[in-house]
């Protein structure tokens, strides 16, 4: 039971981080970045490939490369598509996602690459009389810390203020001197670092990294963003968290029918969207803003 | 060399042309009104000046620097700030956060604190509502916040698009009084208004626009002549 | 007013706009299809994709509302038509079908009837889900339709009572010749064109949603979108069914993300505003894929043999999409319908 609760929270936290990364980018340029999945994947690949190095070094390399890839996406692709409308950018990000998957396949092979990352994390400890895995505790701690840091960054710093303002009304933000190119690049960089952290969390649990490694989590995080309310980063993170918790609970309680967990999740999503098209955090009749 | 000089400006949206050869200048510490009925290109003119849309031809220079091709975020840093139509304050953010955003376009960050204090001095109402959501302020307070937010960037020239929109006469008077003190501090002000009478007597010079062109230039002296004003505003055929 | 005047694509019936594409499809299919057996298969698949892209054009292209849910209707169409036509003997004996409901195992209908049923099922399900989904806009609509695809995939992947689950359904009869899929594609083309020039098509395009935020939807717009969604669902069902009769099998993975991505790409690359765009997009993506495949296999093309490493093909296809969007985000045809090349300067 304790393990089930921890699992739910850690899965929720992981999706919240992924959702936050997606939400940041959506906020500043109305882009639903499908290729966020490939950011998570590259982080996981690098952690596996550099497993011989000390964990912290390995992670720093992963974070830097992932952030650079994220910024490169913006500079090479998305910047040129700005102003073409969200649908075009969404399709482009879909294409970029597939493109990167194929590139990974060429570099790392189609078969999963794996390595025991932080093997000490798979051990168990006793908490409140029940034994739980170290990794689930570590995940909960990491996600809480990162969410707090992200919260501070967004709510208390000048960069965060600019990000929030740009998400509400980029035109006016620019009139006040917010530098659009730099701010968007910064949002991509932060989203890359968040993706790297997500990559780390998931690769510890599941070290079998293949080209489509990050797709599932990204899709679920996207679902989370939309049901949480894309209008705010808080809503995005909360939605991601909820999706993780619900999925984890469905897996625990559905028993043999757990193969249908996704169906139930998606049905729930449909219902939430029909009742609250702007997400749970939105006011009932508030429209999506752009 | 004028502070702001617009020369023979042609501009518009895509294939739709709106401005046909607009020229004017403004000197430091002066005020300029731009009036005309809805749809004559006043907002297009402002958007072109701040770099939101690029002109077809013509030139715009700020303190002798050619600003064509620069985006709004760069133009703010050159000392030109626009208070947009409808104020466009961030309703979900606090009053303080709105003001802090104004600091983004400031060149000299070391005196940010002083600038904040100074603006709050001009607009005392903002201090008492500092923590409130900006969306909760009244229309007049929002307009003051929008002007304050722009002033914080320390502009040499302030552009206002329809500042009187949706405000009651007494509030409008307050706002214009505050603009007067801003001008007396050495900042030039350009006010775009549909309601000509608000500006003609206020500004050192007022341009009357029609069909994307400047139809007439009048001084407060001319403005006393109602008939002349009407002719200029609506066209001589009226 | 300006906006209404500038509706992209067609507004009135034009002989050229319809018969140009018909001629091109027919000629291309016959010329390429009869040149070799493997190309014949490629052409047949291309025709299935084309019907799917037409289905997307009717709804996504005209309304501007993104839908990832059409894969679900195609999947449904494929399962319906595949299960209805697969021989009773196979369904009762195949290892992957031991759990199949007896009533399904014992039916077998004629190919043409099953295609019709698949289209009807696709249309009905799209019609029913559309009642709810069409109230949504922008991103919410995108995610909701994606959820639909997710449910369909998750269901068919795991359920062995209504299909082979994650395995392949064997023994689905194949089209005997090129003309059946060609005819079906032409029928779909004519239907879509007629719909596009009808008042429904015009209303849809007039209320196109090019950005995520749209003003509150009027009842009339929702109604028109529902109709278009149901019709495009029927076409997607037909496309899925056709695909199963070209492949000779039904496998749930064939109609999931890859399929959705590929068909949406075709629409966007060609230009989502017109049937001409749908055709150009399909042709372009299929040809690039085919040429690259032949290079991978080391075959000479126009006497030229370029050796490509395995896997390069997929990279090129994805790169083509991205580059095409960077080059011209409104698609190769710019959303215009077919017209003869006009070298004279337009008077307007």
Coordinates of C-alpha atoms in Angstrom, one line a residue, chain C residues 169-289:
Chain C
X169 CA -5.6 -11.1 -38.8
X170 CA -4.7 -13.5 -41.6
X171 CA -6.5 -14.3 -44.8
X172 CA -8.1 -11.0 -45.6
X173 CA -9.0 -11.1 -49.3
X174 CA -6.9 -8.8 -51.5
X175 CA -8.2 -6.6 -54.3
X176 CA -8.0 -8.6 -57.5
X177 CA -6.9 -5.7 -59.6
X178 CA -5.9 -2.1 -59.6
X179 CA -9.3 -0.8 -60.8
X180 CA -11.3 -1.4 -57.6
X181 CA -9.1 0.7 -55.4
X182 CA -8.7 3.3 -58.2
X183 CA -12.5 3.5 -58.6
X184 CA -13.0 3.8 -54.9
X185 CA -10.4 6.6 -54.7
X186 CA -12.1 8.4 -57.7
X187 CA -15.5 8.1 -56.0
X188 CA -14.1 9.5 -52.8
X189 CA -12.5 12.4 -54.7
X190 CA -15.7 13.3 -56.4
X191 CA -17.6 13.2 -53.2
X192 CA -15.1 15.3 -51.4
X193 CA -15.0 17.8 -54.2
X194 CA -18.8 18.1 -54.3
X195 CA -18.9 18.6 -50.5
X196 CA -16.2 21.2 -50.7
X197 CA -18.1 23.3 -53.2
X198 CA -21.4 22.8 -51.3
X199 CA -22.6 25.3 -48.7
X200 CA -21.3 22.9 -46.0
X201 CA -17.8 23.2 -47.4
X202 CA -18.0 26.9 -47.8
X203 CA -19.3 27.4 -44.3
X204 CA -16.5 25.2 -42.9
X205 CA -13.8 27.2 -44.7
X206 CA -15.4 30.5 -43.8
X207 CA -15.1 29.6 -40.1
X208 CA -11.6 28.1 -40.5
X209 CA -9.7 28.0 -37.3
X210 CA -6.2 28.8 -38.0
X211 CA -5.2 29.5 -34.4
X212 CA -5.9 27.6 -31.2
X213 CA -8.2 30.3 -29.8
X214 CA -11.5 30.7 -31.6
X215 CA -14.4 32.8 -30.5
X216 CA -17.3 30.9 -29.0
X217 CA -18.7 28.6 -31.6
X218 CA -22.1 29.3 -33.0
X219 CA -24.6 26.4 -33.2
X220 CA -24.5 26.5 -36.9
X221 CA -20.8 26.0 -37.1
X222 CA -20.9 23.1 -34.7
X223 CA -23.6 21.5 -36.8
X224 CA -21.6 21.9 -40.0
X225 CA -18.5 20.6 -38.4
X226 CA -20.4 17.5 -37.1
X227 CA -21.6 16.7 -40.6
X228 CA -18.1 17.1 -42.0
X229 CA -16.7 15.0 -39.2
X230 CA -19.1 12.2 -39.8
X231 CA -18.5 12.2 -43.6
X232 CA -14.8 12.3 -43.1
X233 CA -15.1 9.5 -40.6
X234 CA -16.9 7.4 -43.2
X235 CA -14.1 8.0 -45.7
X236 CA -11.5 7.2 -43.1
X237 CA -13.3 3.9 -42.4
X238 CA -13.3 3.2 -46.1
X239 CA -9.6 4.0 -46.4
X240 CA -8.8 1.7 -43.5
X241 CA -10.8 -1.1 -45.0
X242 CA -9.2 -0.6 -48.4
X243 CA -5.8 -0.7 -46.7
X244 CA -6.6 -4.1 -45.2
X245 CA -7.6 -5.5 -48.6
X246 CA -4.3 -4.3 -50.1
X247 CA -2.2 -5.6 -47.2
X248 CA -4.2 -8.8 -47.0
X249 CA -4.2 -8.5 -43.3
X250 CA -5.2 -6.3 -40.4
X251 CA -2.8 -5.3 -37.7
X252 CA -3.7 -2.6 -35.2
X253 CA -0.3 -1.0 -35.2
X254 CA -0.7 -0.1 -38.9
X255 CA -3.4 2.4 -38.0
X256 CA -1.8 4.1 -35.0
X257 CA 0.8 6.9 -34.7
X258 CA 2.8 6.2 -37.8
X259 CA -0.3 6.1 -40.0
X260 CA -1.7 9.2 -38.4
X261 CA 1.5 11.1 -38.8
X262 CA 2.1 10.0 -42.4
X263 CA -1.4 10.9 -43.6
X264 CA -1.5 14.2 -41.8
X265 CA 2.0 15.0 -43.2
X266 CA 0.7 14.3 -46.7
X267 CA -2.2 16.7 -46.2
X268 CA 0.0 19.4 -44.8
X269 CA 2.8 19.0 -47.3
X270 CA 0.4 19.2 -50.2
X271 CA -1.6 22.0 -48.8
X272 CA -4.6 21.3 -46.6
X273 CA -7.0 23.6 -48.4
X274 CA -7.8 21.6 -51.5
X275 CA -8.2 18.2 -53.0
X276 CA -5.4 19.1 -55.3
X277 CA -3.3 19.6 -52.3
X278 CA -4.3 16.2 -50.9
X279 CA -3.3 14.6 -54.2
X280 CA 0.0 16.4 -54.5
X281 CA 0.9 15.7 -50.9
X282 CA 0.1 12.0 -51.3
X283 CA 2.0 11.7 -54.6
X284 CA 5.0 13.6 -53.2
X285 CA 5.4 11.6 -50.0
X286 CA 4.8 8.3 -51.7
X287 CA 7.2 9.0 -54.5
X288 CA 9.9 10.2 -52.2
X289 CA 9.4 7.1 -50.1

